[in-house]
């Protein structure tokens, strides 16, 4: 009767495949994401892609070019939520290709679960990070440690999160992060006083991600409905 | 508007991928909807012709609201439900001259922005093409036919309809546009001497409102402005210290410090917290600060109520909440009313100083420039210090230069000794 129980709490999930892509162009990775999403839509396994990008500034649909102060990197407009952000070496970017159709079809819960993953990662580095209501992302004090912005088609996600590992304050100076003037950015390097190895951060992100997304009803296990 | 989350109340249309008149098959992406930091592609549940867009790109709608009308019969046509209403609204519009294709403001709902934008520059220059979509032309045509005629630049008034009761349907427009000779280059040219127009967009509701209020303010209020340079060195130190100690639940920004100082200065210089009304000066009992927030092609001024009574942390939290709601387009009308003074901050841009237009019925507005290191003289030596220029624009009917000057002196004292903003 094991399967009956699984149906009661939601569809059974297959393991999430993790791909570490290393340093890759933003646009090249976008193609990989789109392919992965097509595969997930066709019934393939959900994935987590981890990557570092060469310097690039991306604007979400609502991104305002006025928020880009000086373009020291190429500027791309992309189909994710949110305003403008910067990616570059020293930042770990995660692109979960998840089927929210299997996970409660709730965009808000998905965003909160991504925040939970990053807060848990920070905690592993003894950094107290938190969310701020109304400002999706993960914050240490008033500085942004990780940015989040996602795109969804037929409940399958692309885009995701960007965790600042190295001190990127100078790189971010070229933009107003996510349009919030006067709000700074921080990093694991700045908050811990030493720059952790990217491979270590990747391992911890994978660990926390798999833990939090192990259940279909992301972040709300206790509330799993009996339907 | 689909519900993308249990907690979602409203979503914003980021972009329409389909235009009025286009045929859509079930499963095709027709629009992108945004909630929080997620961008969701919205698919058509059924096939049909998109006959009307109810919520234009950039606008928000509550969950469950109708955002567009799809004619489900796979190409069969029916008039848009609003055709009657739109005819009534437009019959009051005076006949436009050849270069004027504006519609009556009340017609805004019936005039989806996508349609206006869909017209190519060439088409918007050819006046008849733009006017055929108004039912005041007395022509009976389906919504899809109107959209198509708009797109192709066909004058509906010249066509004979083959639909019921002589109504013009898409096929008639198709036939006419196929027979229509290519447009003469001359018609694309602007009238002699006038600069060529490459694009023409109807004003959004918000821009109409801004246009009306700002014209009124600039025409009726005798403005003058006064500028001061404020040394922000202490404020920079204070902000850093507040961050480091995480004194408040939400981060305090320079904007919050300026708002706090402004509110306090206004309690001491109440004439700037007043209105000129019916030949009298009305001094307000409360300090309700408007915060000019820039949004896509516009400006919204949410009001921070009783700013003078709020401790800094509370003020910061409330300001943040209001700005976030405004940016998401989720403000209520009471969030925008009752302001007694406005602060317009361009500190996020590298702007030294600017003058703002008063937001009536208020009597003054503060324009805040960027904080950056500038050369200042201290004890006879030139040193670098973080400074900021502020400019207050005032209604000279009730405020004189010296009052404005004293207010700025007070503001300067408060911001140059900012610890007082935190402790009380």
GROMACS .gro file of N, CA and C in nm, chain B residues 131-233:
model
  309
  358UNK      N    1  -0.839   5.634  -3.743
  358UNK     CA    2  -0.972   5.669  -3.696
  358UNK      C    3  -1.077   5.562  -3.722
  359UNK      N    4  -1.049   5.472  -3.813
  359UNK     CA    5  -1.152   5.374  -3.846
  359UNK      C    6  -1.191   5.287  -3.727
  360UNK      N    7  -1.100   5.274  -3.628
  360UNK     CA    8  -1.134   5.185  -3.518
  360UNK      C    9  -1.234   5.249  -3.421
  361UNK      N   10  -1.263   5.375  -3.436
  361UNK     CA   11  -1.360   5.436  -3.346
  361UNK      C   12  -1.500   5.414  -3.401
  362UNK      N   13  -1.587   5.358  -3.319
  362UNK     CA   14  -1.722   5.331  -3.366
  362UNK      C   15  -1.798   5.459  -3.402
  363UNK      N   16  -1.748   5.576  -3.360
  363UNK     CA   17  -1.819   5.699  -3.395
  363UNK      C   18  -1.820   5.721  -3.545
  364UNK      N   19  -1.744   5.639  -3.619
  364UNK     CA   20  -1.748   5.653  -3.764
  364UNK      C   21  -1.880   5.598  -3.820
  365UNK      N   22  -1.959   5.537  -3.733
  365UNK     CA   23  -2.090   5.490  -3.775
  365UNK      C   24  -2.084   5.361  -3.855
  366UNK      N   25  -1.965   5.301  -3.860
  366UNK     CA   26  -1.949   5.179  -3.939
  366UNK      C   27  -1.974   5.058  -3.850
  367UNK      N   28  -2.046   4.963  -3.901
  367UNK     CA   29  -2.066   4.838  -3.828
  367UNK      C   30  -1.955   4.742  -3.865
  368UNK      N   31  -1.877   4.702  -3.768
  368UNK     CA   32  -1.768   4.609  -3.797
  368UNK      C   33  -1.739   4.527  -3.674
  369UNK      N   34  -1.690   4.407  -3.692
  369UNK     CA   35  -1.653   4.324  -3.577
  369UNK      C   36  -1.523   4.376  -3.518
  370UNK      N   37  -1.501   4.340  -3.393
  370UNK     CA   38  -1.378   4.386  -3.326
  370UNK      C   39  -1.255   4.334  -3.399
  371UNK      N   40  -1.261   4.210  -3.443
  371UNK     CA   41  -1.146   4.153  -3.513
  371UNK      C   42  -1.121   4.228  -3.644
  372UNK      N   43  -1.231   4.266  -3.712
  372UNK     CA   44  -1.216   4.339  -3.838
  372UNK      C   45  -1.154   4.476  -3.812
  373UNK      N   46  -1.198   4.539  -3.704
  373UNK     CA   47  -1.141   4.670  -3.670
  373UNK      C   48  -0.992   4.660  -3.642
  374UNK      N   49  -0.957   4.556  -3.567
  374UNK     CA   50  -0.816   4.538  -3.533
  374UNK      C   51  -0.734   4.515  -3.660
  375UNK      N   52  -0.788   4.432  -3.746
  375UNK     CA   53  -0.717   4.400  -3.870
  375UNK      C   54  -0.705   4.525  -3.958
  376UNK      N   55  -0.815   4.602  -3.964
  376UNK     CA   56  -0.815   4.723  -4.046
  376UNK      C   57  -0.710   4.820  -3.993
  377UNK      N   58  -0.700   4.826  -3.861
  377UNK     CA   59  -0.603   4.912  -3.796
  377UNK      C   60  -0.462   4.870  -3.838
  378UNK      N   61  -0.440   4.740  -3.832
  378UNK     CA   62  -0.308   4.686  -3.862
  378UNK      C   63  -0.272   4.709  -4.009
  379UNK      N   64  -0.369   4.690  -4.097
  379UNK     CA   65  -0.340   4.699  -4.240
  379UNK      C   66  -0.357   4.840  -4.295
  380UNK      N   67  -0.412   4.930  -4.215
  380UNK     CA   68  -0.433   5.065  -4.264
  380UNK      C   69  -0.549   5.074  -4.364
  381UNK      N   70  -0.654   4.997  -4.340
  381UNK     CA   71  -0.770   4.998  -4.429
  381UNK      C   72  -0.880   5.087  -4.369
  382UNK      N   73  -0.941   5.171  -4.454
  382UNK     CA   74  -1.048   5.258  -4.407
  382UNK      C   75  -1.181   5.181  -4.412
  383UNK      N   76  -1.235   5.148  -4.295
  383UNK     CA   77  -1.357   5.068  -4.289
  383UNK      C   78  -1.475   5.138  -4.354
  384UNK      N   79  -1.474   5.272  -4.349
  384UNK     CA   80  -1.587   5.348  -4.402
  384UNK      C   81  -1.604   5.326  -4.552
  385UNK      N   82  -1.498   5.285  -4.618
  385UNK     CA   83  -1.506   5.266  -4.763
  385UNK      C   84  -1.548   5.124  -4.801
  386UNK      N   85  -1.566   5.038  -4.701
  386UNK     CA   86  -1.595   4.897  -4.732
  386UNK      C   87  -1.744   4.867  -4.722
  387UNK      N   88  -1.784   4.765  -4.795
  387UNK     CA   89  -1.920   4.713  -4.780
  387UNK      C   90  -1.907   4.581  -4.708
  388UNK      N   91  -1.982   4.566  -4.601
  388UNK     CA   92  -1.969   4.446  -4.520
  388UNK      C   93  -2.044   4.328  -4.579
  389UNK      N   94  -1.988   4.209  -4.559
  389UNK     CA   95  -2.055   4.089  -4.608
  389UNK      C   96  -2.116   4.009  -4.493
  390UNK      N   97  -2.101   4.062  -4.370
  390UNK     CA   98  -2.156   3.991  -4.254
  390UNK      C   99  -2.304   4.020  -4.236
  391UNK      N  100  -2.362   3.969  -4.128
  391UNK     CA  101  -2.504   3.993  -4.100
  391UNK      C  102  -2.532   4.142  -4.092
  392UNK      N  103  -2.641   4.186  -4.151
  392UNK     CA  104  -2.683   4.327  -4.152
  392UNK      C  105  -2.573   4.417  -4.206
  393UNK      N  106  -2.497   4.365  -4.298
  393UNK     CA  107  -2.394   4.445  -4.363
  393UNK      C  108  -2.273   4.474  -4.276
  394UNK      N  109  -2.259   4.399  -4.167
  394UNK     CA  110  -2.143   4.423  -4.081
  394UNK      C  111  -2.014   4.380  -4.152
  395UNK      N  112  -1.910   4.462  -4.130
  395UNK     CA  113  -1.781   4.430  -4.192
  395UNK      C  114  -1.710   4.326  -4.105
  396UNK      N  115  -1.665   4.219  -4.167
  396UNK     CA  116  -1.592   4.114  -4.094
  396UNK      C  117  -1.449   4.109  -4.147
  397UNK      N  118  -1.365   4.028  -4.082
  397UNK     CA  119  -1.223   4.024  -4.117
  397UNK      C  120  -1.200   3.997  -4.265
  398UNK      N  121  -1.282   3.908  -4.321
  398UNK     CA  122  -1.262   3.869  -4.462
  398UNK      C  123  -1.273   3.992  -4.553
  399UNK      N  124  -1.365   4.083  -4.521
  399UNK     CA  125  -1.381   4.204  -4.602
  399UNK      C  126  -1.255   4.289  -4.596
  400UNK      N  127  -1.198   4.296  -4.477
  400UNK     CA  128  -1.076   4.376  -4.460
  400UNK      C  129  -0.961   4.311  -4.535
  401UNK      N  130  -0.955   4.177  -4.524
  401UNK     CA  131  -0.851   4.102  -4.597
  401UNK      C  132  -0.857   4.136  -4.745
  402UNK      N  133  -0.979   4.127  -4.799
  402UNK     CA  134  -0.998   4.150  -4.942
  402UNK      C  135  -0.957   4.292  -4.979
  403UNK      N  136  -1.000   4.388  -4.897
  403UNK     CA  137  -0.969   4.528  -4.925
  403UNK      C  138  -0.820   4.555  -4.917
  404UNK      N  139  -0.755   4.495  -4.820
  404UNK     CA  140  -0.613   4.525  -4.804
  404UNK      C  141  -0.533   4.460  -4.915
  405UNK      N  142  -0.583   4.348  -4.968
  405UNK     CA  143  -0.513   4.284  -5.080
  405UNK      C  144  -0.524   4.372  -5.205
  406UNK      N  145  -0.640   4.436  -5.221
  406UNK     CA  146  -0.663   4.518  -5.340
  406UNK      C  147  -0.603   4.657  -5.327
  407UNK      N  148  -0.574   4.694  -5.205
  407UNK     CA  149  -0.529   4.831  -5.178
  407UNK      C  150  -0.390   4.856  -5.238
  408UNK      N  151  -0.373   4.962  -5.311
  408UNK     CA  152  -0.241   4.990  -5.366
  408UNK      C  153  -0.144   5.025  -5.253
  409UNK      N  154  -0.015   5.000  -5.278
  409UNK     CA  155   0.082   5.033  -5.175
  409UNK      C  156   0.074   5.181  -5.140
  410UNK      N  157   0.103   5.210  -5.018
  410UNK     CA  158   0.090   5.348  -4.973
  410UNK      C  159   0.187   5.442  -5.042
  411UNK      N  160   0.138   5.557  -5.078
  411UNK     CA  161   0.219   5.661  -5.139
  411UNK      C  162   0.315   5.714  -5.034
  412UNK      N  163   0.443   5.725  -5.072
  412UNK     CA  164   0.543   5.773  -4.977
  412UNK      C  165   0.509   5.909  -4.919
  413UNK      N  166   0.437   5.991  -4.997
  413UNK     CA  167   0.410   6.127  -4.950
  413UNK      C  168   0.326   6.129  -4.823
  414UNK      N  169   0.236   6.033  -4.812
  414UNK     CA  170   0.147   6.036  -4.696
  414UNK      C  171   0.224   6.009  -4.567
  415UNK      N  172   0.344   5.954  -4.579
  415UNK     CA  173   0.420   5.923  -4.459
  415UNK      C  174   0.492   6.045  -4.406
  416UNK      N  175   0.500   6.147  -4.491
  416UNK     CA  176   0.578   6.263  -4.449
  416UNK      C  177   0.500   6.354  -4.354
  417UNK      N  178   0.573   6.414  -4.262
  417UNK     CA  179   0.509   6.507  -4.170
  417UNK      C  180   0.473   6.633  -4.247
  418UNK      N  181   0.374   6.711  -4.197
  418UNK     CA  182   0.342   6.838  -4.260
  418UNK      C  183   0.468   6.924  -4.269
  419UNK      N  184   0.473   7.008  -4.372
  419UNK     CA  185   0.595   7.085  -4.394
  419UNK      C  186   0.635   7.164  -4.271
  420UNK      N  187   0.764   7.157  -4.238
  420UNK     CA  188   0.815   7.237  -4.127
  420UNK      C  189   0.806   7.167  -3.993
  421UNK      N  190   0.713   7.073  -3.979
  421UNK     CA  191   0.699   7.006  -3.850
  421UNK      C  192   0.801   6.892  -3.841
  422UNK      N  193   0.854   6.868  -3.722
  422UNK     CA  194   0.948   6.756  -3.710
  422UNK      C  195   0.875   6.624  -3.733
  423UNK      N  196   0.945   6.530  -3.795
  423UNK     CA  197   0.883   6.400  -3.822
  423UNK      C  198   0.855   6.328  -3.690
  424UNK      N  199   0.742   6.260  -3.683
  424UNK     CA  200   0.706   6.184  -3.563
  424UNK      C  201   0.736   6.038  -3.590
  425UNK      N  202   0.820   5.978  -3.508
  425UNK     CA  203   0.853   5.838  -3.532
  425UNK      C  204   0.759   5.747  -3.456
  426UNK      N  205   0.708   5.794  -3.343
  426UNK     CA  206   0.618   5.711  -3.264
  426UNK      C  207   0.515   5.800  -3.201
  427UNK      N  208   0.398   5.745  -3.181
  427UNK     CA  209   0.296   5.822  -3.114
  427UNK      C  210   0.222   5.728  -3.020
  428UNK      N  211   0.224   5.757  -2.891
  428UNK     CA  212   0.158   5.670  -2.794
  428UNK      C  213   0.052   5.749  -2.720
  429UNK      N  214  -0.060   5.686  -2.700
  429UNK     CA  215  -0.162   5.748  -2.615
  429UNK      C  216  -0.106   5.757  -2.474
  430UNK      N  217  -0.145   5.861  -2.402
  430UNK     CA  218  -0.101   5.872  -2.263
  430UNK      C  219  -0.171   5.765  -2.181
  431UNK      N  220  -0.095   5.702  -2.091
  431UNK     CA  221  -0.158   5.609  -1.998
  431UNK      C  222  -0.243   5.691  -1.902
  432UNK      N  223  -0.330   5.622  -1.828
  432UNK     CA  224  -0.410   5.690  -1.726
  432UNK      C  225  -0.322   5.771  -1.632
  433UNK      N  226  -0.211   5.704  -1.593
  433UNK     CA  227  -0.122   5.770  -1.499
  433UNK      C  228  -0.062   5.897  -1.560
  434UNK      N  229  -0.018   5.886  -1.686
  434UNK     CA  230   0.042   6.004  -1.750
  434UNK      C  231  -0.061   6.115  -1.771
  435UNK      N  232  -0.185   6.076  -1.799
  435UNK     CA  233  -0.290   6.177  -1.813
  435UNK      C  234  -0.304   6.254  -1.682
  436UNK      N  235  -0.303   6.177  -1.573
  436UNK     CA  236  -0.319   6.239  -1.442
  436UNK      C  237  -0.199   6.328  -1.409
  437UNK      N  238  -0.079   6.278  -1.439
  437UNK     CA  239   0.041   6.359  -1.414
  437UNK      C  240   0.035   6.486  -1.499
  438UNK      N  241  -0.003   6.471  -1.625
  438UNK     CA  242  -0.007   6.586  -1.716
  438UNK      C  243  -0.103   6.692  -1.663
  439UNK      N  244  -0.219   6.649  -1.619
  439UNK     CA  245  -0.320   6.743  -1.572
  439UNK      C  246  -0.273   6.814  -1.445
  440UNK      N  247  -0.226   6.736  -1.348
  440UNK     CA  248  -0.189   6.796  -1.219
  440UNK      C  249  -0.066   6.886  -1.230
  441UNK      N  250   0.031   6.842  -1.309
  441UNK     CA  251   0.152   6.922  -1.319
  441UNK      C  252   0.126   7.051  -1.397
  442UNK      N  253   0.041   7.045  -1.499
  442UNK     CA  254   0.007   7.168  -1.573
  442UNK      C  255  -0.062   7.266  -1.480
  443UNK      N  256  -0.156   7.212  -1.403
  443UNK     CA  257  -0.231   7.296  -1.310
  443UNK      C  258  -0.136   7.360  -1.208
  444UNK      N  259  -0.044   7.279  -1.156
  444UNK     CA  260   0.047   7.331  -1.054
  444UNK      C  261   0.138   7.439  -1.112
  445UNK      N  262   0.190   7.411  -1.231
  445UNK     CA  263   0.288   7.505  -1.284
  445UNK      C  264   0.221   7.632  -1.334
  446UNK      N  265   0.095   7.620  -1.375
  446UNK     CA  266   0.022   7.737  -1.423
  446UNK      C  267  -0.026   7.824  -1.307
  447UNK      N  268  -0.076   7.761  -1.202
  447UNK     CA  269  -0.143   7.836  -1.096
  447UNK      C  270  -0.053   7.874  -0.978
  448UNK      N  271   0.052   7.797  -0.955
  448UNK     CA  272   0.132   7.823  -0.835
  448UNK      C  273   0.258   7.901  -0.873
  449UNK      N  274   0.276   8.019  -0.814
  449UNK     CA  275   0.402   8.091  -0.837
  449UNK      C  276   0.515   8.023  -0.760
  450UNK      N  277   0.594   7.946  -0.833
  450UNK     CA  278   0.702   7.868  -0.771
  450UNK      C  279   0.826   7.953  -0.747
  451UNK      N  280   0.895   7.929  -0.640
  451UNK     CA  281   1.034   7.972  -0.629
  451UNK      C  282   1.107   7.861  -0.555
  452UNK      N  283   1.239   7.858  -0.569
  452UNK     CA  284   1.310   7.749  -0.504
  452UNK      C  285   1.436   7.799  -0.434
  453UNK      N  286   1.473   7.727  -0.329
  453UNK     CA  287   1.590   7.761  -0.248
  453UNK      C  288   1.671   7.633  -0.230
  454UNK      N  289   1.804   7.646  -0.242
  454UNK     CA  290   1.891   7.528  -0.236
  454UNK      C  291   1.991   7.539  -0.121
  455UNK      N  292   2.021   7.428  -0.057
  455UNK     CA  293   2.126   7.424   0.044
  455UNK      C  294   2.211   7.300   0.025
  456UNK      N  295   2.339   7.311   0.061
  456UNK     CA  296   2.428   7.195   0.061
  456UNK      C  297   2.438   7.146   0.204
  457UNK      N  298   2.417   7.018   0.225
  457UNK     CA  299   2.417   6.962   0.360
  457UNK      C  300   2.533   6.864   0.373
  458UNK      N  301   2.610   6.881   0.478
  458UNK     CA  302   2.722   6.789   0.504
  458UNK      C  303   2.666   6.660   0.563
  459UNK      N  304   2.680   6.551   0.492
  459UNK     CA  305   2.620   6.425   0.534
  459UNK      C  306   2.722   6.330   0.600
  460UNK      N  307   2.841   6.382   0.634
  460UNK     CA  308   2.945   6.295   0.690
  460UNK      C  309   2.894   6.218   0.812
   0.00000   0.00000   0.00000
